Each structure stands twice: as C-alpha cells, then as structure tokens.
Short mmCIF file of C-alpha atoms and ligand atoms in Angstrom, two decimals:
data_model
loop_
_atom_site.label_atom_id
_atom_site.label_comp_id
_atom_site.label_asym_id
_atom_site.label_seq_id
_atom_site.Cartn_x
_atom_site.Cartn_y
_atom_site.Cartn_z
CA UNK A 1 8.12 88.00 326.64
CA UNK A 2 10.47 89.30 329.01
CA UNK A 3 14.02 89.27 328.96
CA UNK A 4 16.27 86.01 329.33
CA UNK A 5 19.29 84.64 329.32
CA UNK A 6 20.86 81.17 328.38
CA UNK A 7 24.43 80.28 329.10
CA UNK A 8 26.41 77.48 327.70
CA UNK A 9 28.72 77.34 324.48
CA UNK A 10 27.39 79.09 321.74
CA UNK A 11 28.41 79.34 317.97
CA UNK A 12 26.96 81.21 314.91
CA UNK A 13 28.21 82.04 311.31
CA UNK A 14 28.00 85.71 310.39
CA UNK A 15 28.21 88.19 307.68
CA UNK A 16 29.01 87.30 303.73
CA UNK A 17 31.60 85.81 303.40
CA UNK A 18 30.62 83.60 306.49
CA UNK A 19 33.17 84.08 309.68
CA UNK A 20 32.34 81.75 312.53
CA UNK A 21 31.83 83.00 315.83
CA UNK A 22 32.23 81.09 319.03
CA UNK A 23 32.39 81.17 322.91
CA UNK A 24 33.34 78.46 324.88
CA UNK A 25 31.04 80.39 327.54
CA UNK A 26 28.80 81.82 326.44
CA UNK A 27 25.85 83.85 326.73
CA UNK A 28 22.39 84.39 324.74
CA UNK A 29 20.22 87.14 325.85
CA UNK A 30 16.50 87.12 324.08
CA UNK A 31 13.54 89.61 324.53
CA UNK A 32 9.86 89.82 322.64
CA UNK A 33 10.97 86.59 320.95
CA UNK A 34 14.15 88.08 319.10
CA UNK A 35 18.11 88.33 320.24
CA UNK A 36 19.31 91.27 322.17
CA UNK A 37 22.78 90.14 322.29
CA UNK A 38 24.70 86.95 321.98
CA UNK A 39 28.49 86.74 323.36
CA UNK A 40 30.91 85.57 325.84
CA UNK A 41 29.59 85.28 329.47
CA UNK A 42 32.73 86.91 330.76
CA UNK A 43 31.85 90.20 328.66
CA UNK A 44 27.85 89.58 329.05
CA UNK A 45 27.33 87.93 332.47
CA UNK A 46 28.10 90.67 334.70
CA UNK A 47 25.64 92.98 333.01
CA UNK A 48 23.00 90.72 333.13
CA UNK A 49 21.94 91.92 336.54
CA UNK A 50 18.12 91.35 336.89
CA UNK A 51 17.43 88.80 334.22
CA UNK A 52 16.94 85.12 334.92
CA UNK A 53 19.55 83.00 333.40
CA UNK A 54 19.47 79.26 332.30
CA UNK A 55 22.21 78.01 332.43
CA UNK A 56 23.10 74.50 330.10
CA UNK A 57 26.53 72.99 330.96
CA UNK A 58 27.94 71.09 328.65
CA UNK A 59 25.78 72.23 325.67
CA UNK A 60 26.11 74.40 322.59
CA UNK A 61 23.82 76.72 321.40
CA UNK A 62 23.22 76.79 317.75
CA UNK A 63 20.51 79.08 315.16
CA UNK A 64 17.87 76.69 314.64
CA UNK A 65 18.24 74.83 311.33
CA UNK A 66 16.98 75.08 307.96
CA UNK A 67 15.26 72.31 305.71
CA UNK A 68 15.49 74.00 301.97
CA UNK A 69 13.63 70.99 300.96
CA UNK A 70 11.13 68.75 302.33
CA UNK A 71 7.93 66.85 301.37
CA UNK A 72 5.56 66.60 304.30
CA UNK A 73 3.48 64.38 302.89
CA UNK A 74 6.22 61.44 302.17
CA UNK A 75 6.29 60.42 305.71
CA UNK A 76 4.33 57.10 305.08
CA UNK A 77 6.73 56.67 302.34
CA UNK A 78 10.16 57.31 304.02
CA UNK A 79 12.33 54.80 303.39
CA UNK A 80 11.13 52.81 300.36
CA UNK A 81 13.23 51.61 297.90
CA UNK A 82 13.11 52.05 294.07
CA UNK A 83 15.35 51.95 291.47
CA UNK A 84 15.21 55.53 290.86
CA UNK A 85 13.04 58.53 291.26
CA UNK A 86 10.55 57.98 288.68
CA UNK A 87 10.09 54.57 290.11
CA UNK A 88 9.58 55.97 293.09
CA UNK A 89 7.26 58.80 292.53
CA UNK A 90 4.74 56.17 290.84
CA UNK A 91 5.33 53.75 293.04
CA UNK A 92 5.17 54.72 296.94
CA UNK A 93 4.79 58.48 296.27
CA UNK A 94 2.10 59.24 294.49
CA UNK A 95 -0.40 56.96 295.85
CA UNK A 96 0.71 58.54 299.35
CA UNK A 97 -0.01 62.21 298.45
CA UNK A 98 -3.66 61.21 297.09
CA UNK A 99 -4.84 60.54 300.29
CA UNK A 100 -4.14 64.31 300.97
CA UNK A 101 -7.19 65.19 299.90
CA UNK A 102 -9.10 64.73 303.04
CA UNK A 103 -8.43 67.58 305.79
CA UNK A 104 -8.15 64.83 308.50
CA UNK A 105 -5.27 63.72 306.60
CA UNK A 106 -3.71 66.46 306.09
CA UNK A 107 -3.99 67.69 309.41
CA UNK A 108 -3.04 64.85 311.54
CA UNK A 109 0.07 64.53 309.32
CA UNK A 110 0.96 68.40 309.30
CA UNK A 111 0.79 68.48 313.30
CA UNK A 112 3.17 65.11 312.89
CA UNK A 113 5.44 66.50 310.64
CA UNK A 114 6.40 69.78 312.52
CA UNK A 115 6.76 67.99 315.43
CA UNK A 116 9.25 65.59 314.64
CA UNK A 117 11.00 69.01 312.40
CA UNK A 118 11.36 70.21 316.46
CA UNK A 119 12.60 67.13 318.22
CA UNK A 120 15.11 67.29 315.14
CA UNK A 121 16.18 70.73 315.68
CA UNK A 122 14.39 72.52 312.37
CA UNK A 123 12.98 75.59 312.70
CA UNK A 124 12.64 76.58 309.83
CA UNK A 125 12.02 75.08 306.05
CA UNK A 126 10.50 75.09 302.80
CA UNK A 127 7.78 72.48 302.25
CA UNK A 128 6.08 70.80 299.72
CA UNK A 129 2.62 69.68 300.40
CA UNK A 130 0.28 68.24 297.90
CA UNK A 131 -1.96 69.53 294.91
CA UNK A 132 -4.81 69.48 297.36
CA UNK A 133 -5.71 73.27 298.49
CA UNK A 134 -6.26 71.04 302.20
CA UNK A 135 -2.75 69.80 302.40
CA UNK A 136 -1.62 73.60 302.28
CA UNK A 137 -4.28 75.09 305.07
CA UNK A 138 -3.49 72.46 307.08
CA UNK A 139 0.23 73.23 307.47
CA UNK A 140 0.02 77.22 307.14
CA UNK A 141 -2.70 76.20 310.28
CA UNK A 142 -0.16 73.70 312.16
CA UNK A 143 2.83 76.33 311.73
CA UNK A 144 0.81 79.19 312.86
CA UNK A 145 0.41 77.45 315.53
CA UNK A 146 3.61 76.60 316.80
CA UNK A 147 5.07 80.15 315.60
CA UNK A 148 7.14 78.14 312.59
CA UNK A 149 8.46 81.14 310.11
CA UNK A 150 7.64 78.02 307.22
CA UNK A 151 7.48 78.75 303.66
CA UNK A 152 5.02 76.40 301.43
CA UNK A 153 2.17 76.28 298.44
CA UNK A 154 -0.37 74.13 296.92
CA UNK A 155 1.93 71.92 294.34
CA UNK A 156 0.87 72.22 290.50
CA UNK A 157 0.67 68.97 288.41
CA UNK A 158 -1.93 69.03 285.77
CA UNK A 159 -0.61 66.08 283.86
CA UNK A 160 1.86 63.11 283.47
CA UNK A 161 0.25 62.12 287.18
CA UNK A 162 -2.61 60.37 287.91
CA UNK A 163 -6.24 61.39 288.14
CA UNK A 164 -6.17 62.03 291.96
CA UNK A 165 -2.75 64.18 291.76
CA UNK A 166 -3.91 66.08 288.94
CA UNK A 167 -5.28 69.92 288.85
CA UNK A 168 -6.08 72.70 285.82
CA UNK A 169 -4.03 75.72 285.09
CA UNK A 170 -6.46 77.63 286.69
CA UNK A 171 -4.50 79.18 289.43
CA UNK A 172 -7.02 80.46 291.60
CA UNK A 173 -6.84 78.29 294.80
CA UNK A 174 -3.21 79.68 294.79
CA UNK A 175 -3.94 82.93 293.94
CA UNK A 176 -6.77 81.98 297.46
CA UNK A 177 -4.27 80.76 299.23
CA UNK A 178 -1.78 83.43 298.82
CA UNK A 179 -4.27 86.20 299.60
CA UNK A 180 -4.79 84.42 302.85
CA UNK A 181 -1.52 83.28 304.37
CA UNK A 182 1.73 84.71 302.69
CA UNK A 183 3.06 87.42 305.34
CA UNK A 184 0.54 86.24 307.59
CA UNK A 185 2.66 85.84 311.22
CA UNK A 186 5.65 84.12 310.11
CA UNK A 187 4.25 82.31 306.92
CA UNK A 188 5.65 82.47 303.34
CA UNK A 189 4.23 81.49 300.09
CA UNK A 190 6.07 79.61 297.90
CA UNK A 191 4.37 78.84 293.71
CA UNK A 192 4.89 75.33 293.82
CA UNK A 193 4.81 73.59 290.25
CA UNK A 194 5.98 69.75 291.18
CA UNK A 195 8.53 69.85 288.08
CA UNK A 196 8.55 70.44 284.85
CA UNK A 197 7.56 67.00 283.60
CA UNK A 198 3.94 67.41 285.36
CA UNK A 199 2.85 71.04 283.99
CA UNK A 200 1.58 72.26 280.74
CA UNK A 201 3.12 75.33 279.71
CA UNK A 202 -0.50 76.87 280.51
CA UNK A 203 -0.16 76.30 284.23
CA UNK A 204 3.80 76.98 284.07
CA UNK A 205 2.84 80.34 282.26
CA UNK A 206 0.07 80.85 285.13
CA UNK A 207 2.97 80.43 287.72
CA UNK A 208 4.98 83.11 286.36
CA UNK A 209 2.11 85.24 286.12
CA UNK A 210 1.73 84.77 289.70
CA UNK A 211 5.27 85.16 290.62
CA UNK A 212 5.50 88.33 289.04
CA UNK A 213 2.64 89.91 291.14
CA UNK A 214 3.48 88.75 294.49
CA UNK A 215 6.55 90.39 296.30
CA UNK A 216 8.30 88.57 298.34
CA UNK A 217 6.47 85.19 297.17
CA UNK A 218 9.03 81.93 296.42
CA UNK A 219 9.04 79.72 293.78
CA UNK A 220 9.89 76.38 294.31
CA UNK A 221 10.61 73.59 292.14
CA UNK A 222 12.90 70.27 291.11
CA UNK A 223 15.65 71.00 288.74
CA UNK A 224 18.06 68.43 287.07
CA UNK A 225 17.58 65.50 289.69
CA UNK A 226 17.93 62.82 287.13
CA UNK A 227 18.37 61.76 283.95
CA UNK A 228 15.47 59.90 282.88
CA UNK A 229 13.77 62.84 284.59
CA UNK A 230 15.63 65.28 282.38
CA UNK A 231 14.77 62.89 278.89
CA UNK A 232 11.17 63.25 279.72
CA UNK A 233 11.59 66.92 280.12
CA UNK A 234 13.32 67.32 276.71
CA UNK A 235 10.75 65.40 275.42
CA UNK A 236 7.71 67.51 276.60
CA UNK A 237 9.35 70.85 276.03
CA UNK A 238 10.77 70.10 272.52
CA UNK A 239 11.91 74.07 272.35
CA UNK A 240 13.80 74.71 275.33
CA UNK A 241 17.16 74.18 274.63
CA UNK A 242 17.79 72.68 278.17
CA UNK A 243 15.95 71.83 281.72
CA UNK A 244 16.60 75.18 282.96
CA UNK A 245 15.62 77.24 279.63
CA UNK A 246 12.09 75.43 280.70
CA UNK A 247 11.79 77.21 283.74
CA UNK A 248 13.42 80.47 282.08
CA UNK A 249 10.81 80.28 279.31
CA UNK A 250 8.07 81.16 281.81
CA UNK A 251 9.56 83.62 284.36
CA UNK A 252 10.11 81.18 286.87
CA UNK A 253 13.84 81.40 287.37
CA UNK A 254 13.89 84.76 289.94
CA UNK A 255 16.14 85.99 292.83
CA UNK A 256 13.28 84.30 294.75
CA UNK A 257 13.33 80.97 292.98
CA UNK A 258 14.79 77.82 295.13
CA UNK A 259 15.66 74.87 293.04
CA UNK A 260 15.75 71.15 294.40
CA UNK A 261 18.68 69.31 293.81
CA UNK A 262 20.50 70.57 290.42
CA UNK A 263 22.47 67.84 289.68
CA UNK A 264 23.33 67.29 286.07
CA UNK A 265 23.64 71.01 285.23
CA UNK A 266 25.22 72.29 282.22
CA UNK A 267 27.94 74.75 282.47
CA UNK A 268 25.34 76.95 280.53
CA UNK A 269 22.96 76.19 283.28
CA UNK A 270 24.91 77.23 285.77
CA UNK A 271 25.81 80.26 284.64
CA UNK A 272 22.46 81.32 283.96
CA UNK A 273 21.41 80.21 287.85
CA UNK A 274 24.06 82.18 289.09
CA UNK A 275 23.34 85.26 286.70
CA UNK A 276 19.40 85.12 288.00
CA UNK A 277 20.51 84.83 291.50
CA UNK A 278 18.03 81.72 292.32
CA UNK A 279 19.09 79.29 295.14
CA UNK A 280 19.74 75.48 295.47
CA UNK A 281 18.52 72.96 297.86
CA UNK A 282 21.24 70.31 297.85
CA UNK A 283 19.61 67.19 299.80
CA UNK A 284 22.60 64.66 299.84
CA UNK A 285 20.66 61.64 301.45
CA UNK A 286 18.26 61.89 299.01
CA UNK A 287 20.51 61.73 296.46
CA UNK A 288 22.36 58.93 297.35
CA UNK A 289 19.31 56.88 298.69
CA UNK A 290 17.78 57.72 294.86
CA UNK A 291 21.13 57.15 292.90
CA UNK A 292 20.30 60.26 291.59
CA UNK A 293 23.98 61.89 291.64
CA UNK A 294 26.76 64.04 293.54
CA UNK A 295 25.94 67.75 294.28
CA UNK A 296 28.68 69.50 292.75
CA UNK A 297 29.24 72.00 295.51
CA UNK A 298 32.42 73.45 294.76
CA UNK A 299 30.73 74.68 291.47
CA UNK A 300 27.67 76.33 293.18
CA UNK A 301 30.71 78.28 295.36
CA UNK A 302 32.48 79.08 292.42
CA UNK A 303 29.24 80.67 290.92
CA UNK A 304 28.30 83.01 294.14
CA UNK A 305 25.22 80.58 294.29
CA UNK A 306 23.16 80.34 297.68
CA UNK A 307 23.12 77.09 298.50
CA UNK A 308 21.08 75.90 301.78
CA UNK A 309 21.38 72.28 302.60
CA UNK A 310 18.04 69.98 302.61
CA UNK A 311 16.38 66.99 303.85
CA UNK A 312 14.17 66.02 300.77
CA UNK A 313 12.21 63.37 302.77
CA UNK A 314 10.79 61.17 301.56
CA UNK A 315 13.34 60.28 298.97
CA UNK A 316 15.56 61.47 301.18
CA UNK A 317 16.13 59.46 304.29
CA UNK A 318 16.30 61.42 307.78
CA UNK A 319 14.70 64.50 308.83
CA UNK A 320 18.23 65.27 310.97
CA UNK A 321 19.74 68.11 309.11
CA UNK A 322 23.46 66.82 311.37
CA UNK A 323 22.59 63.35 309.80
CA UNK A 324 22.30 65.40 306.73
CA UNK A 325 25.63 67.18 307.11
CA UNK A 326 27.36 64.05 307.63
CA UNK A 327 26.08 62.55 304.39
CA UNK A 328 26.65 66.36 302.68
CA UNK A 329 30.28 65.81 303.59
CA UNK A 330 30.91 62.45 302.22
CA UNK A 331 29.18 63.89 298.75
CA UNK A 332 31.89 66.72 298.93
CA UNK A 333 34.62 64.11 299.28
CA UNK A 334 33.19 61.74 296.77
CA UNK A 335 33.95 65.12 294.56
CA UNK A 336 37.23 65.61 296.00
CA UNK A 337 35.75 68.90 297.70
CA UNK A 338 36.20 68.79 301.16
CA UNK A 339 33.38 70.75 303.46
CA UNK A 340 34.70 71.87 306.99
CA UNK A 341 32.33 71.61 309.92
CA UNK A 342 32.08 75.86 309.19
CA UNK A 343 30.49 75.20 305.94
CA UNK A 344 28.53 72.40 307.16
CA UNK A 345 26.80 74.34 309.99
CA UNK A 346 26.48 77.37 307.20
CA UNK A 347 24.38 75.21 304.86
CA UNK A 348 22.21 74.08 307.19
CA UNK A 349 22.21 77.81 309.26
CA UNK A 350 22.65 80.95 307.58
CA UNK A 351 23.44 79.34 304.30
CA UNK A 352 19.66 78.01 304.23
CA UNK A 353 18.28 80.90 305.77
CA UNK A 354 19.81 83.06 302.77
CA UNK A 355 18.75 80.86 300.17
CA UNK A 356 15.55 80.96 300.76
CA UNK A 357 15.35 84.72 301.28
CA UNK A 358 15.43 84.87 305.10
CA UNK A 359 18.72 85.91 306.26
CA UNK A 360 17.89 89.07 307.16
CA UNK A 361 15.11 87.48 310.09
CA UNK A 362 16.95 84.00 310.90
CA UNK A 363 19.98 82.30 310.17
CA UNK A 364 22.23 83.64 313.27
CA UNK A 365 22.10 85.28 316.20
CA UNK A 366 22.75 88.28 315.74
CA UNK A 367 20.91 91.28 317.89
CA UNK A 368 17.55 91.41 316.27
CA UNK A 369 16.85 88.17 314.80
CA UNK A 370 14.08 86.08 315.23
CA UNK A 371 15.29 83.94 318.33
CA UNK A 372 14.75 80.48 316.94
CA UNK A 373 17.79 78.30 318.35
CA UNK A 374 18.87 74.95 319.57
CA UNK A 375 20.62 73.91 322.81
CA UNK A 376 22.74 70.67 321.63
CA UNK A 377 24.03 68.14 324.07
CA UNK A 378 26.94 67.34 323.59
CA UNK A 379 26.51 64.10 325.68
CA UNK A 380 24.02 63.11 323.65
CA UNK A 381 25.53 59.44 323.64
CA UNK A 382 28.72 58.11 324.72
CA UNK A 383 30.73 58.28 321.80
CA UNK A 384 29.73 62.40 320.88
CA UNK A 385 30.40 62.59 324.17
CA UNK A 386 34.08 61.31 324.06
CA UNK A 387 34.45 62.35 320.93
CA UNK A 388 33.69 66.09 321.76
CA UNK A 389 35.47 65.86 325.70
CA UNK A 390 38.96 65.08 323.23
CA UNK A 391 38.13 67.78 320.99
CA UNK A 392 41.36 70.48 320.85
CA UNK A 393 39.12 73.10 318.91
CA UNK A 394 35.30 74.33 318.17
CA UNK A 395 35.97 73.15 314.68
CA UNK A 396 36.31 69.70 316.05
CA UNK A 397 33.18 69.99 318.39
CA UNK A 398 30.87 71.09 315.06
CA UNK A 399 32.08 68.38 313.08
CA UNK A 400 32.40 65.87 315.47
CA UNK A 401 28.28 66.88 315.82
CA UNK A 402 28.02 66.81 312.14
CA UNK A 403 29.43 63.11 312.12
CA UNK A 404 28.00 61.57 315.12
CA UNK A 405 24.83 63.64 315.83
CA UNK A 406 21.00 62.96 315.25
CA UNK A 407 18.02 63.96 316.59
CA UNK A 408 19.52 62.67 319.99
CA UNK A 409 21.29 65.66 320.12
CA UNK A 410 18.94 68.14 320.32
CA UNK A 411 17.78 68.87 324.18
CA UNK A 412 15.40 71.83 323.28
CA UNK A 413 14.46 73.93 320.94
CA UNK A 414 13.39 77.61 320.94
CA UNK A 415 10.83 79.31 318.67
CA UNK A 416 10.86 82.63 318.24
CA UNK A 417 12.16 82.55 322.07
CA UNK A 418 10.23 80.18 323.62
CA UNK A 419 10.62 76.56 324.45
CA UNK A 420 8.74 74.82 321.85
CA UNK A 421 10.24 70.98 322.45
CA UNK A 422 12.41 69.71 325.08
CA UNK A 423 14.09 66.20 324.69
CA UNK A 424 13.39 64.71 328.12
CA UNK A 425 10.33 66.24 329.21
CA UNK A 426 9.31 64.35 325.54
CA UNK A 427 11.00 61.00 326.65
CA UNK A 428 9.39 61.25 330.42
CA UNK A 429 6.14 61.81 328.28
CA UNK A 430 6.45 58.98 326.36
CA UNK A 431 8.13 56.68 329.84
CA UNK A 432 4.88 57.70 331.66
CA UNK A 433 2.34 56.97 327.96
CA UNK A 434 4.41 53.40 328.49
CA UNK A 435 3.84 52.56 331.66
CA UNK A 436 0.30 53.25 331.23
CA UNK A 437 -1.68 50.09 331.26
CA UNK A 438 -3.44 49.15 327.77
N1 GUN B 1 10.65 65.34 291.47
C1 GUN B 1 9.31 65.51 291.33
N2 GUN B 1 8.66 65.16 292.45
C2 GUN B 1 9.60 64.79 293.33
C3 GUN B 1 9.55 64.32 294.68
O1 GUN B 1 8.50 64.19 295.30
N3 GUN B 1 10.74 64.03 295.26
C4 GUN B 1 11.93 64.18 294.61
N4 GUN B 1 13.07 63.88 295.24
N5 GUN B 1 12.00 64.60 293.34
C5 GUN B 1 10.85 64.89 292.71
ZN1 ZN B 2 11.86 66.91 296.58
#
C-alpha cells in the first residue's frame, strides 16, 4: 500500500518503563501496512509533500487495543447470571460451547465475533475457542481474513466436563493445528488447556510436551479465579502444593505463558510468576460480574509482571476494552491503588501487546510497527464531548475516554493500515438494511 497520512491528535505509550507520548496535532504516516513515522504535524506536515492526508478533527488516534482474554464462543451467553463461575460454566457455558462442534457454527460466530472486536476498537487478542478442532479453523480462517495478528488454540478438557466438551490426551489435532496456522500471516498459536480442574495430568503433561517444541507458541490458561475453583483443584492434584505448582509441575508456566485472572495468589505464587516471567490477563468486568475478586494490581507492578488488561466475555460483560478500563479503575480503587488514564491506556495498548509476546510488532506506533490503530471521536456523545472540550490536559482527555467511552467511540479502525470498520458507513449500512421493506 502506498504511503498515507492521518492527522488529528494522536497518543501512544513507549519504551519500558512506559512514557506517554502525545500531540495535540498530530500526524501518522503509514506505508506497506506498518508506521513510518508518527509525530506532531508542525514537525511532520511540511514534509509530507506528495502523500494524501486524512485529516480527522476532533479525534485521537490511538494503537489498536488488546483483549488478553476472551472466549469467542460465550457470545450467546453474555450476560447471564450465576452465582459464581462454576455455576456458570455448567450452567449457560458449557451447553453453549457444545454446539461448536458444527463448522456452520463456528463459522458464523467467528465472522461475528471479530466483527464486533472492530466496531469496538480490538485489534488484537488472545482467544479461547472450544475443544472442537472446527471452532479453531474457523477463527484462524475469519482472522486471516480480515488481517487480525490473533493468537488462539483448540481448548483441552478431557474430564470434569461433559461428554460433548470432552477430548483425550492425545494431542494430535493440536499438534495439526499448529503445523498449519501458528506464524501463518499474522496468526499465533496458543496450547490451550481450559484449567486445571478439566485435565488429567496425561493431557497437562502432553501440553508441556508441546510447549517445549514450538518456539514462539503461547500457553494459555485460568489461574486462581476462584475459590471453589481453587478447592477442586487441590482436590484433583493432591501433590501440588498450590494452584500454580499445578501448572509448574508440567512445564506450563514459561516466559510465553498468559494466565487469566490470578486472583487469590499466594505470595509464593507470585513470586514464582514473576521469577518465570509469564503474563496476566486481568479482566475486571468479569470479575466483578462473577464475584470472583479484586485484581491486585499494585502487586503484579511490584513483581515486574506483564500485565495486559482483558475482556473475558462471556463472564465478563462488554467487549469495550474503554468500558473495561473504567471498570479496571474502580478495581484499583476498591484496592486503594489508583490507575491513571497512562496506565489505563498501557494495559489495554502496549501493556497487552507485551504480555502476550507482541510488543515488538504492535502495541504503539512507533516507526515499524504493524499499523493497527484507532481514530476515537471524541464527540462520540454529548457528555465525552463536554467532558473532553473542558479538559486542561491529555491526561484528562484519556481518562475522561476511559470513563465515558464505549464502542461509540470508535469512528474507524485500521488493520495493518487499512480501513477495516468505519462507524458510520456501519450505521448508514444498517439505516439503509432498516428502511428496507420486510
Ligand atoms: N475457568 C474455566 N473456564 C472458564 C471460562 O470459560 N470463563 C472463566 N471466566 N473462567 C473459566
Ligand atoms: Zn476466561
């Protein structure tokens, strides 16, 4: 593609520690689907001789976000209550995911699900599918597609699920599906056992073995969520000492290991994370809608751990990762750890992008990144709109966004540097499907 330019605010975390970098007007320039550049207009404008510019008024550009967690076969299931996750896995979640067994399924609800991760401003995110070798072809297929870089593999559960959810610990239809999609385009595998309470140590031990001889393969899992959860783990694993030491046991806990929600961690636990260098997915709505606990963020940050913020729908309760912030931030003050709108915007950015191994492709934009981004309006609704037209700093833009922000506030969104969903040519689409006589 050739080159192009979009003007209009832009802001983007960089480097480790994060530092947050922002122009009031700015500039974006993007060529062969990656950033050249990415500044103020005043510096970059005038240089920009021959290349078409679009120019956004009043909007900001952002990296495209990150989901470090997400089920994309919960849809169906979104928003039902139980009294806590096991209740909820037997009771809405399970039966859902069987039905993942037919392609059509699977497909229909794959093209769905990336959709609506566009019109929300995702890019980018770690997936869970089902135990069904379908469920995964389908979305490796639906991402390819769209040019997603989208990590995900065939879940593992062969028992304490029912018949239709259950496999073997024969591994091959991974060790299948690896050989044909991880590294293909912008796909990434990712060893998939559900959690620890539906493997045998035979297909955990088969995981590990698989881990071990796949570079750059993920593994990704639910850690510490809850505590009948937890019980039931102790219970199955009488040896392991802890939750964790389960994973450990089998070779599972990796620089390239991402671990869903770690809530009731030991200090032990912790430790050990942090030593391994394995990631979190904290998915605050999820949490809360589950009663399964408060992330303990400032812990993760005082333990170096990557931390990349997540969506965990179904249990979780909007695929928004700015809805997600907001609810991330009232976690942190629940704990009496205050996030700024920098750290919000990392979690869901370059925070993400590192935790699940990809900050050296996406999270930012700087020169040479994949050029997956997001042009926010900041007019998205009347109130943002005030809200942001008061704000003194960019510090009170990005958490004004964080607060009041949705899916509304996305206008487009660029994959890989092309426009890949727009808000209103989507809302004339769906005028014009309305107006059509049944
Ligand atoms: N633990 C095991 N399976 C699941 C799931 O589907 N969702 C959540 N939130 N936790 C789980
Ligand atoms: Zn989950």
């Amino acid at each position: 593609m050739p080159r192009q330019a979009y003007r209009a605010a832009i802001f983007h975390l960089l480097g480790d520690p994060p530092r947050g970098e922002y122009a009031a007007d700015g500039v974006l320039v993007v060529e062969d689907g990656h950033v050249v550049q990415a500044g103020a207009w005043s510096d970059l404008g005038p240089r920009l001789k021959d290349i078409p510019v679009t120019h956004y008024p009043g909007a900001l550009i952002v990296p495209g976000f990150v989901d470090a967690h997400v089920h994309y076969p919960q849809l169906d299931v979104i928003a039902s209550p139980a009294s806590h996750l096991l209740d909820w896995l037997s009771n809405h979640t399970y039966p859902s995911e069987a039905r993942f067994a037919d392609r059509a399924v699977a497909d229909e609800a794959a093209g769905f699900f990336l959709d609506e991760l566009l019109r929300h401003g995702t890019t980018t995110a770690l997936v869970y599918p089902t135990v069904h070798k379908a469920s995964v072809e389908a979305l490796f297929e639906a991402a390819r597609t769209r040019n997603m870089r989208l990590a995900t593999g065939k879940v593992l559960m062969d028992r304490g699920a029912p018949d239709n959810l259950r496999d073997t610990a024969d591994l091959s239809d991974s060790s299948d599906l690896i050989r044909a999609w991880h590294g293909k385009g912008r796909l990434i595998y990712a060893i998939t056992p559900r959690f620890a309470a539906t493997s045998s140590a035979a297909q955990l031990e088969g995981a590990g073995r698989l881990l071990a001889e796949n570079p750059g393969v993920l593994l990704h899992t639910h850690l510490s969520e809850n505590h009948e959860e937890i019980a039931l783990v102790k219970s199955l694993f009488p040896d392991c000492a802890d939750y964790l030491g389960v994973y450990e046991k089998f070779g599972l806990v990796t620089d390239r290991s991402v671990f869903a929600h770690c809530l009731h961690l030991s200090d032990g636990e912790w430790q050990r994370l942090a030593r391994a260098k394995s990631a979190i997915a904290f998915c605050p709505t999820s949490n809360l809608f589950l009663g399964s606990g408060l992330f303990d963020m400032a812990r993760a940050r005082l333990h170096g751990i990557p931390v990349g913020l997540a969506t965990d729908v179904g249990g979780g309760t909007s695929l928004s990762l700015l809805q997600t912030m907001n609810e991330a931030f009232k976690v942190g003050q629940l704990r009496r750890h205050m996030l700024d709108a920098y750290a919000l915007f990392h979690l869901a950015t370059l925070g993400g992008a590192k935790a699940l191994g990809m900050d050296d492709r996406i999270g930012n934009l700087e020169p040479g990144k994949e050029a997956d981004f997001l042009v926010l309006d900041l007019g998205a609704t009347p109130l943002l709109k005030r809200r942001t037209a008061a704000a003194r700093t960019p510090e009170e833009i990005l958490f004004a966004l964080a607060m009041l922000g949705d899916d509304r506030a996305v206008a487009h969104t660029y994959i890989a540097g092309a426009r890949a969903f727009s808000r209103d040519a989507a809302s004339t689409t769906a005028a014009a499907r309305h107006t059509t006589p049944p």
